[in-house]
Short mmCIF file of C-alpha atoms and ligand atoms in Angstrom, two decimals:
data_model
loop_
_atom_site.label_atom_id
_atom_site.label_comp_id
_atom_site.label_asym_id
_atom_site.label_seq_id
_atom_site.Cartn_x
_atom_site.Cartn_y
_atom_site.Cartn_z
CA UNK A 1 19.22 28.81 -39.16
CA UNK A 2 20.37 27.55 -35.53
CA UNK A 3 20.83 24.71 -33.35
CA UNK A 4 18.47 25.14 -30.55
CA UNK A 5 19.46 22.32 -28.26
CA UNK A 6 21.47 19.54 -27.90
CA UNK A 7 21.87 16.13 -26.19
CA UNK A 8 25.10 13.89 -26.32
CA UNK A 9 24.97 10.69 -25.07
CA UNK A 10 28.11 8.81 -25.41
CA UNK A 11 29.75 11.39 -27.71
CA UNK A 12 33.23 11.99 -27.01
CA UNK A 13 34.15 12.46 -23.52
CA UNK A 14 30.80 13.25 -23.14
CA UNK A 15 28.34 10.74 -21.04
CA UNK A 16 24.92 12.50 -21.30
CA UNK A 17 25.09 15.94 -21.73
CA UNK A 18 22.35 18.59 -22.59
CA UNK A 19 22.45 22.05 -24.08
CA UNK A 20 20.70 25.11 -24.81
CA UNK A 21 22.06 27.49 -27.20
CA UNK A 22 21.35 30.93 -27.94
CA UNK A 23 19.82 32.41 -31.38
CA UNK A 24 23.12 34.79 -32.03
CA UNK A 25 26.30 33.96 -30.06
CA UNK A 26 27.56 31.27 -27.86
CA UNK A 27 31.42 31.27 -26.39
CA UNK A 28 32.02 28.01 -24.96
CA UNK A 29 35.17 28.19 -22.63
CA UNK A 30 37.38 25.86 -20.58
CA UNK A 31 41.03 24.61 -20.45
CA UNK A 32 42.19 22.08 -22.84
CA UNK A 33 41.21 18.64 -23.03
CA UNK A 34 37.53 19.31 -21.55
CA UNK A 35 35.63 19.02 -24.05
CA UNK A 36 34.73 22.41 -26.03
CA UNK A 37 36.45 21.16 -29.77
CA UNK A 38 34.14 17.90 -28.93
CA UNK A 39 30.62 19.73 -28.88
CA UNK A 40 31.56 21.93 -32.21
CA UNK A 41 32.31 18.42 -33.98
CA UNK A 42 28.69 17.32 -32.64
CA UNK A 43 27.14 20.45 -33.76
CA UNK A 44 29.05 20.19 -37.26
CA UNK A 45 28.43 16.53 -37.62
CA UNK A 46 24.46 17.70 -38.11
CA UNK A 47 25.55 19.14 -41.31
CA UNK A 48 25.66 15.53 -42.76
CA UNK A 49 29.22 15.94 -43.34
CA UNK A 50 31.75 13.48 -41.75
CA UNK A 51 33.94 15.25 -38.70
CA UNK A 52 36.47 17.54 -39.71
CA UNK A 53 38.47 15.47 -37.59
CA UNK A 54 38.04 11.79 -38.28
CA UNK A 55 36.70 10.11 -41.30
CA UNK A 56 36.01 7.12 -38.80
CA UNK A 57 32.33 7.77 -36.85
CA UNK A 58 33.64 4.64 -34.40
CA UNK A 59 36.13 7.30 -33.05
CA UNK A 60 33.09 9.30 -32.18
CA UNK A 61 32.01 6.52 -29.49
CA UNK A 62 33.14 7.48 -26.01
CA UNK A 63 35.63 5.09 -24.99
CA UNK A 64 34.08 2.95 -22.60
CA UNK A 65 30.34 3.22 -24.39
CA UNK A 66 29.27 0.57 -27.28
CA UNK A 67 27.17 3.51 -29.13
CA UNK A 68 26.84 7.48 -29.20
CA UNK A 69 24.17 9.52 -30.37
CA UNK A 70 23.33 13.34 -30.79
CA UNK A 71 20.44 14.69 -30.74
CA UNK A 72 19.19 17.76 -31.77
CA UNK A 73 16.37 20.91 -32.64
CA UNK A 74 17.43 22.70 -35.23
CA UNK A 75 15.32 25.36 -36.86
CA UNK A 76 15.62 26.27 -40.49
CA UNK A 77 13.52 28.30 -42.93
CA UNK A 78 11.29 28.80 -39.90
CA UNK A 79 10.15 25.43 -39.01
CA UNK A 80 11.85 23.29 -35.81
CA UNK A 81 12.96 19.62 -37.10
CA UNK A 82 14.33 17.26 -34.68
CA UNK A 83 17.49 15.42 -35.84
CA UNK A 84 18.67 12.38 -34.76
CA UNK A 85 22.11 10.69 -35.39
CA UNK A 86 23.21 7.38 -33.85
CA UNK A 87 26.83 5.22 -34.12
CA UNK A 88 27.12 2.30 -33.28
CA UNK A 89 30.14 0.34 -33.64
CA UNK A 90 30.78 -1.66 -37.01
CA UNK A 91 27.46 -0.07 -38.51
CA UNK A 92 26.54 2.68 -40.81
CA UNK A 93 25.44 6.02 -38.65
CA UNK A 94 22.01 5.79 -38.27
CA UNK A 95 20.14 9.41 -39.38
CA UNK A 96 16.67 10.67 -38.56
CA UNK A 97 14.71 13.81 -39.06
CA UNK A 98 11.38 14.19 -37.07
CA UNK A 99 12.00 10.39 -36.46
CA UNK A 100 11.90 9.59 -40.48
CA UNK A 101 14.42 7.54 -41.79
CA UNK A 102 17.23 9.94 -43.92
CA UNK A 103 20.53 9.34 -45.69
CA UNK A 104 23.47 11.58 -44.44
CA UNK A 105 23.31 13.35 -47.37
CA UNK A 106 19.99 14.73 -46.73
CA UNK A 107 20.84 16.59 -43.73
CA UNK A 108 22.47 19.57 -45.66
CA UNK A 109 19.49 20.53 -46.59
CA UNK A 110 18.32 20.41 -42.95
CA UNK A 111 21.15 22.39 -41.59
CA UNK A 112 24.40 24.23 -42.81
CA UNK A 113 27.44 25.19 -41.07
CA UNK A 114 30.52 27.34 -42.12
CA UNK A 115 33.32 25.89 -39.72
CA UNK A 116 36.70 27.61 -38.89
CA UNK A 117 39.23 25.35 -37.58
CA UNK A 118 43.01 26.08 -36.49
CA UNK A 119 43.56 23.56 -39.47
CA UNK A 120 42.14 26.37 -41.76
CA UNK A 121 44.99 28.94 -41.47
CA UNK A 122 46.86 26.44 -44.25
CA UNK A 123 44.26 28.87 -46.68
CA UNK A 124 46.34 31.10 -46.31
CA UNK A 125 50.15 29.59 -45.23
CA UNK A 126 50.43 26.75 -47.24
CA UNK A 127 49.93 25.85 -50.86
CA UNK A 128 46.88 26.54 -53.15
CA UNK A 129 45.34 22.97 -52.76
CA UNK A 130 43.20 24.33 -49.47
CA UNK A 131 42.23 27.23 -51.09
CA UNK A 132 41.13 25.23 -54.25
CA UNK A 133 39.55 22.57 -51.47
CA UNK A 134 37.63 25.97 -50.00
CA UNK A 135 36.34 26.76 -53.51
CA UNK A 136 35.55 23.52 -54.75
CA UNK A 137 33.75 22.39 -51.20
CA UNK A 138 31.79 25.67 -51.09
CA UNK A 139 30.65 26.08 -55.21
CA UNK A 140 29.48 22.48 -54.78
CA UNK A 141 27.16 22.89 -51.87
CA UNK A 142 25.59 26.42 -53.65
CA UNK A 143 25.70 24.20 -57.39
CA UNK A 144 25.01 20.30 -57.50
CA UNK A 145 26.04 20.87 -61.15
CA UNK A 146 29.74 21.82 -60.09
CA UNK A 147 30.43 18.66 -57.86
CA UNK A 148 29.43 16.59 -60.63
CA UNK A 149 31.70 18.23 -63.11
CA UNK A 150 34.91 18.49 -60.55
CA UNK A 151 33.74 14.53 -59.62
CA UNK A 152 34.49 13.51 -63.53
CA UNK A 153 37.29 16.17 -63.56
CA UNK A 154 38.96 14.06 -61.39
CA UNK A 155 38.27 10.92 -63.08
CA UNK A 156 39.69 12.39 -66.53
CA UNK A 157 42.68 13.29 -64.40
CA UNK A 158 43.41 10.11 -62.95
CA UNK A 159 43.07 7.75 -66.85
CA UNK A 160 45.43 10.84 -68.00
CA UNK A 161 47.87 10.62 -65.44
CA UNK A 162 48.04 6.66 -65.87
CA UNK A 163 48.74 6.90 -69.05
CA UNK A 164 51.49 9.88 -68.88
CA UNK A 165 52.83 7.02 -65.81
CA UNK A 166 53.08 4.12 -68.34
CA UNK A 167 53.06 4.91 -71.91
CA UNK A 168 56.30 4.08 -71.80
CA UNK A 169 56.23 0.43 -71.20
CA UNK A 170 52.53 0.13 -72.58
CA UNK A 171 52.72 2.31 -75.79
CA UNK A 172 49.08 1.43 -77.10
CA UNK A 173 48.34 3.59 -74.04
CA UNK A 174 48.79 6.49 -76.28
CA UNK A 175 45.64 6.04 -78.74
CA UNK A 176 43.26 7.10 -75.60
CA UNK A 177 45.74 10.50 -74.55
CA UNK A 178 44.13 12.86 -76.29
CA UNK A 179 40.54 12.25 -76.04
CA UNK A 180 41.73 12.44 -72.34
CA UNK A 181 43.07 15.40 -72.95
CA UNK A 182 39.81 16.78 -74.98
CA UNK A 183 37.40 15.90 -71.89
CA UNK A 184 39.76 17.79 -69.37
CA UNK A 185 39.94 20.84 -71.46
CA UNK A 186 36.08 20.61 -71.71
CA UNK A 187 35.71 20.13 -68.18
CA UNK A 188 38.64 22.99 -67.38
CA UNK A 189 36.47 25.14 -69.44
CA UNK A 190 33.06 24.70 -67.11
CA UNK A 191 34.85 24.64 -63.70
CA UNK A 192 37.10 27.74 -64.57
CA UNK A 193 33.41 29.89 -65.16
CA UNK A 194 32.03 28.72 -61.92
CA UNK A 195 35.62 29.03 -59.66
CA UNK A 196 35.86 32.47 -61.50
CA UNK A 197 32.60 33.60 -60.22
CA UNK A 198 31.91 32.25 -56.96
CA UNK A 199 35.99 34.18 -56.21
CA UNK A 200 34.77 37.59 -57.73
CA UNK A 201 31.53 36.98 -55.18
CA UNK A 202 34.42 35.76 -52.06
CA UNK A 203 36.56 38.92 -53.28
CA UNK A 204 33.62 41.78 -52.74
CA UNK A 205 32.46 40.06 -49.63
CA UNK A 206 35.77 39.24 -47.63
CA UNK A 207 37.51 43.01 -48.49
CA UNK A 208 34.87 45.07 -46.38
CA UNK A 209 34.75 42.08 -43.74
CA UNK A 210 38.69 41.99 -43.35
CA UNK A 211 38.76 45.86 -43.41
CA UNK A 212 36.47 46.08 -40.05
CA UNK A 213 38.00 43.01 -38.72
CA UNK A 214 41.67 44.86 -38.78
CA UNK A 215 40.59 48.00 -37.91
CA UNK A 216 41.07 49.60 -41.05
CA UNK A 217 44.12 48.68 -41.37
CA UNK A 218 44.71 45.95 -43.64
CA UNK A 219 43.00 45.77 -47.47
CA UNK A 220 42.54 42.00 -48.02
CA UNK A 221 42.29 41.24 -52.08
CA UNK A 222 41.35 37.85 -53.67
CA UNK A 223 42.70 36.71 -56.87
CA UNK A 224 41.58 33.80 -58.76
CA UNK A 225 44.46 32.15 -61.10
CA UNK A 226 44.46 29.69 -63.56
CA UNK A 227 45.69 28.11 -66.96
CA UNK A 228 47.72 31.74 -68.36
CA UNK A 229 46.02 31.18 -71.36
CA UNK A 230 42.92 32.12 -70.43
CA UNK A 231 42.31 35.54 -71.06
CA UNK A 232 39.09 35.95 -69.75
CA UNK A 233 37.57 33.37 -66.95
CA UNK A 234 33.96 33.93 -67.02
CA UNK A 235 34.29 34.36 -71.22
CA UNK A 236 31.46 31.45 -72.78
CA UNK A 237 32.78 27.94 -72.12
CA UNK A 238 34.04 27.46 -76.06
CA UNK A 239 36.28 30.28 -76.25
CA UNK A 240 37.80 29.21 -72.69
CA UNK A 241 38.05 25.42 -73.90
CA UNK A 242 39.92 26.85 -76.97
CA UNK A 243 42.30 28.71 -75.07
CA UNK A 244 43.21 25.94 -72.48
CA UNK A 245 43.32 23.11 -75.49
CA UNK A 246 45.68 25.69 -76.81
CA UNK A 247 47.74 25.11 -73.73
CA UNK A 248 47.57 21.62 -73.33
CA UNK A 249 49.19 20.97 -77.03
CA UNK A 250 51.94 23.28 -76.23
CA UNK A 251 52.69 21.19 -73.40
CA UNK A 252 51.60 17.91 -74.59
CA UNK A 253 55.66 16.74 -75.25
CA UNK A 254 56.96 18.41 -71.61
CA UNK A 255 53.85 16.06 -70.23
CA UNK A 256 54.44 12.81 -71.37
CA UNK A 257 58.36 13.90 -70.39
CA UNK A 258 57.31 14.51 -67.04
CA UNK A 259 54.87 11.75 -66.73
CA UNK A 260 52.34 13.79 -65.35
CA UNK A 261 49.27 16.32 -66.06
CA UNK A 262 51.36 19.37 -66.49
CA UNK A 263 47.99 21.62 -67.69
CA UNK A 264 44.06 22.24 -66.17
CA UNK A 265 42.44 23.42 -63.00
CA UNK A 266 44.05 21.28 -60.83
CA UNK A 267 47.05 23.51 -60.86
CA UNK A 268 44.69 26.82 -60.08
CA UNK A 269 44.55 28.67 -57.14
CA UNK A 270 43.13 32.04 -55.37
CA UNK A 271 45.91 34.07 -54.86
CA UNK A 272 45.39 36.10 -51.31
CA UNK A 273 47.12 39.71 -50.78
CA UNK A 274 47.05 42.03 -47.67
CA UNK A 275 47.83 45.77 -48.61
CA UNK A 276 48.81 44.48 -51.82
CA UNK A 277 51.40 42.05 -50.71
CA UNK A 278 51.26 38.20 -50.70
CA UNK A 279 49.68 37.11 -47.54
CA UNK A 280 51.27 33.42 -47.87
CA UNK A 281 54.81 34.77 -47.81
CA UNK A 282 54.08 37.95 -45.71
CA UNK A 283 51.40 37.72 -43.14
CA UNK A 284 52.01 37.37 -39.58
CA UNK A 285 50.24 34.71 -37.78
CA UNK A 286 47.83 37.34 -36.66
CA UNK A 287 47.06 38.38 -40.19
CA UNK A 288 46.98 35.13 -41.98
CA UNK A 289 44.21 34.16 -38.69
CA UNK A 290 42.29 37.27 -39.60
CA UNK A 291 42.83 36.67 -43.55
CA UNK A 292 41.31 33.70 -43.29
CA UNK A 293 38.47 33.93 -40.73
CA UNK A 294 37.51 36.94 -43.07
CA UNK A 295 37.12 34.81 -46.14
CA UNK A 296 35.15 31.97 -43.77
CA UNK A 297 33.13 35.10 -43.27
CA UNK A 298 32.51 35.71 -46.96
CA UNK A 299 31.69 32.78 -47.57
CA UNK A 300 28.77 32.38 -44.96
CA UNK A 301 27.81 35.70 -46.56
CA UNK A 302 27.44 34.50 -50.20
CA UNK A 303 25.39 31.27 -48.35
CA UNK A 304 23.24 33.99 -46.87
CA UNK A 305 22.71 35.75 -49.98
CA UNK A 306 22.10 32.18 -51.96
CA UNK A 307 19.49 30.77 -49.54
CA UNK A 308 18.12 33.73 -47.62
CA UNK A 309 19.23 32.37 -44.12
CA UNK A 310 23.07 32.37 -42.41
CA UNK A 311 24.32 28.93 -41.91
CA UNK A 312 25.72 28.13 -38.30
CA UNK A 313 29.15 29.78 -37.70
CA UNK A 314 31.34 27.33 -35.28
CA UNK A 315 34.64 29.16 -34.70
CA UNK A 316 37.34 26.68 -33.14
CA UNK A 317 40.28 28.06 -31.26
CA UNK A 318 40.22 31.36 -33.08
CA UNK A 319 41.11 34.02 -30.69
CA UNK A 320 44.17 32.94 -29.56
CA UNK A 321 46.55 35.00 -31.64
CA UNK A 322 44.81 37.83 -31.86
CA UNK A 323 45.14 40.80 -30.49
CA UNK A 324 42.36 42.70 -28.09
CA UNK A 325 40.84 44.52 -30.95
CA UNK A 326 40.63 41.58 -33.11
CA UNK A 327 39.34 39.35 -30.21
CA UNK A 328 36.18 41.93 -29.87
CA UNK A 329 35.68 42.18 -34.00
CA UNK A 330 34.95 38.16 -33.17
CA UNK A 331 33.09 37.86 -29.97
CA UNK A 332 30.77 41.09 -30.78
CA UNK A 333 30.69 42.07 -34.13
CA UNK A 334 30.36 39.29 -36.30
CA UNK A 335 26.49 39.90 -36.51
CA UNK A 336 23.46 38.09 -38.27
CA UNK A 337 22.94 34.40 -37.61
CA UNK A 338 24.26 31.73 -35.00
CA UNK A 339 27.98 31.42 -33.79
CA UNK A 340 29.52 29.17 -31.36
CA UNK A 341 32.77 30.00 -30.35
CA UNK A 342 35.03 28.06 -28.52
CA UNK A 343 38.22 29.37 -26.40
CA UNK A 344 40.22 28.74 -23.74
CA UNK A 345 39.93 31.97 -21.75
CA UNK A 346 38.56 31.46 -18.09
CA UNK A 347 34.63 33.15 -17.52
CA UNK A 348 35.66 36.19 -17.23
CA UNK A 349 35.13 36.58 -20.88
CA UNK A 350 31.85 36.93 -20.15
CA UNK A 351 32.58 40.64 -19.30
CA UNK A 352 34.01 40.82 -22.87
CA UNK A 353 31.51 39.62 -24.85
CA UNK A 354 27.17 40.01 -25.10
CA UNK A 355 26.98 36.64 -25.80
CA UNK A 356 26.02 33.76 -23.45
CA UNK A 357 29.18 31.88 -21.98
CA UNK A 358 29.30 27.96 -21.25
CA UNK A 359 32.08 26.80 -19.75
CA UNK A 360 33.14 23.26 -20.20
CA UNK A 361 34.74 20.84 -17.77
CA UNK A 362 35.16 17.01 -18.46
CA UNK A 363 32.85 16.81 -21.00
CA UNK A 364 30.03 18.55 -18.58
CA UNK A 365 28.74 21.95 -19.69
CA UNK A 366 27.78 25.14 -17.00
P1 ATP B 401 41.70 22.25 -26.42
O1 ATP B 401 41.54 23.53 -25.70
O2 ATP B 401 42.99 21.63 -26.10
O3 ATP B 401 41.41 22.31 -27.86
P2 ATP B 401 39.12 20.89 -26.04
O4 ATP B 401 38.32 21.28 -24.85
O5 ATP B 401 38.72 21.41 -27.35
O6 ATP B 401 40.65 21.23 -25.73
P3 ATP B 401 38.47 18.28 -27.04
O7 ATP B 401 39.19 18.20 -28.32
O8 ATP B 401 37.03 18.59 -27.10
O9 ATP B 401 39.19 19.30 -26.07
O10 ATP B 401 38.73 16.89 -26.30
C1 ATP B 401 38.45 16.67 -24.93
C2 ATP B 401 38.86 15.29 -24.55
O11 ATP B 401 38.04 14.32 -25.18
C3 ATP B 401 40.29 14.89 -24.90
O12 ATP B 401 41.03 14.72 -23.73
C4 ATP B 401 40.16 13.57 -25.62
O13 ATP B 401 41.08 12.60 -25.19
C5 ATP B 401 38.76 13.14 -25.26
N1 ATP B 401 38.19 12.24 -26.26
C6 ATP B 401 38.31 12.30 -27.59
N2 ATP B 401 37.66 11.30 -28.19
C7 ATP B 401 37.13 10.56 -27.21
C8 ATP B 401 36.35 9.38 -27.18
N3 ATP B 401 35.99 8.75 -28.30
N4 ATP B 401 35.98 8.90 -25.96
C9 ATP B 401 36.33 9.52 -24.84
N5 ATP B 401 37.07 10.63 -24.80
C10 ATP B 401 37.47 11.15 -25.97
MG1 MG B 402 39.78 22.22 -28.93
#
């Protein structure tokens, strides 16, 4: 799968812009502020997805322009299909493949990207809601099933955790707790089979990946967590829905103390260790960069092995950081499939790296 070209007209600082990429890898340099984090959003935006830096399209409009559009050939599963998208201020984006009429939605199955933003390094730094975004945002694309389950997951959650807020001036609230309850545990149950599996799948991809990347050095290991009393998470559904009803009793006094959902999936997480030691306390910026480009890396691996094809790799900002060897594990041996990669070292990278180079200057492209 890969972006052939690209047009921007209006995106961004860009006015009308055109390029050509190449099948494997792209590094797209300049200082800051010229443009290069703008054409990664365009290229990502053909994923159907909103930006993965606005949730408002208007901000996509160049300044002094009343609409932008991109416009692009991407080829999938060996056939070329043109996609066009178009904002225009105060309307829905307009989307069209091969000049048909398509709802954003549809575009995923046009085109794919795994993305790698600074942002991302919170996988490993910060707490385990990003890592439990990662999981939930990549099992979802692979299994319509599982976005369906985590959508009324969430839904349970929120009735529950009204009533846990208020039962206290609304009593009566209490009669609907534990059927609440029952459809949580019942939904735990599912989503803990499907986390379970897709981090096993993560775990034996990202450890070889993160080995190469550090040079040997560093043994990355990938742990998924959830409710303790779960013995086994890819046991059948019933005996896990038994075990975390189990736990949801025992805490069903500490919850309506607490006023909150003390129990379920929403507290799990994917517990990441370098050389056997907790990469969120632990890792040096270097490491935690490497940690979690690796498991971007996995992932785009298990996509590979899922649909047969890699999706687009757009790196943001990654090299900075890292050190010489770890800068040539990214520009050169990444392998298989389309990267863009965008950095702010001048064009003399071009010596470092058999990929083509485009350097970027006020939103115009060389
Ligand atoms: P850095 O190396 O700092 O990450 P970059 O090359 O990735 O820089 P971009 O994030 O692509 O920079 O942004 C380039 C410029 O685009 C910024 O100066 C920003 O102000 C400008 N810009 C952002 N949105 C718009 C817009 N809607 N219209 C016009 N210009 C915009
Ligand atoms: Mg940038």
């Amino acid at each position: 799968m890969r972006v052939e070209r690209i047009a921007l007209s209006g995106f961004r600082n860009y006015d009308e812009e055109t390029v050509t990429f190449e099948p494997a890898v792209n590094v797209i340099c300049g200082p800051n502020a010229q443009g290069k984090t703008n054409l990664l959003e365009a290229v990502y935006l053909l994923t159907g997805a909103h930006s993965f830096r606005t949730r408002f399209d208007r901000e996509l409009i160049g300044f002094d322009c009343a609409w932008a559009s991109i416009l692009a050939d991407v080829e999938a599963a060996g056939r070329s299909q043109t996609v066009r998208l178009l904002f225009q201020k105060g309307q829905r984006r307009q989307v069209t493949v091969n000049g048909a009429k398509r709802t954003s939605a549809a575009l995923a199955g046009v085109m794919t990207a795994v993305l790698f933003c600074p942002d991302d390094l919170h996988l490993v730094k910060e707490g385990a809601a990003a890592r439990r975004r990662l999981m939930d945002n990549a099992i979802s694309q692979l299994r319509p099933g599982y976005a369906a389950l985590l959508a009324d997951y969430n839904k349970l959650y929120e009735n529950k955790t009204r009533i846990l807020k208020d039962w206290r001036e609304k009593p009566s609230l209490l009669a609907a707790l534990d059927e609440f309850s029952d459809g949580l545990a019942r939904c735990s149950a599912r989503m803990i089979r499907y986390r379970a599996s897709f981090a096993e799948r993560l775990a034996e991809a990202a450890a070889p990946i993160h080995r190469e990347f550090s040079g040997g050095k560093e043994a990355l290991s990938l742990t998924y967590r959830t409710v303790s009393t779960v013995t086994d998470p890819r046991a059948p559904a019933e005996d896990i829905y038994a075990q975390v009803a189990a736990h949801q009793a025992a805490h069903r006094q500490a919850e309506l103390e607490a006023g909150q959902c003390l129990t379920g999936v929403h507290k799990d997480d994917l517990d990441i260790a370098l050389n056997g030691v907790t990469a969120r306390s632990f890792a040096s910026q270097g490491q935690a960069r490497t940690a979690a480009l690796s498991i971007k890396l996995a992932e785009r691996e298990i996509f590979r092995a899922e649909t047969g094809e890699y999706p687009v790799l757009l790196l943001d900002d990654v090299l900075s950081e890292l050190d010489g060897a770890r800068q040539e594990f990214v520009l050169n041996r990444i392998g298989g499939g389309q990267t863009l990669i965008t950095c702010c070292e001048d064009e003399d990278i071009s010596r470092r790296t058999g990929g083509r180079v485009f350097a970027v200057k006020e939103g115009r492209i060389r």
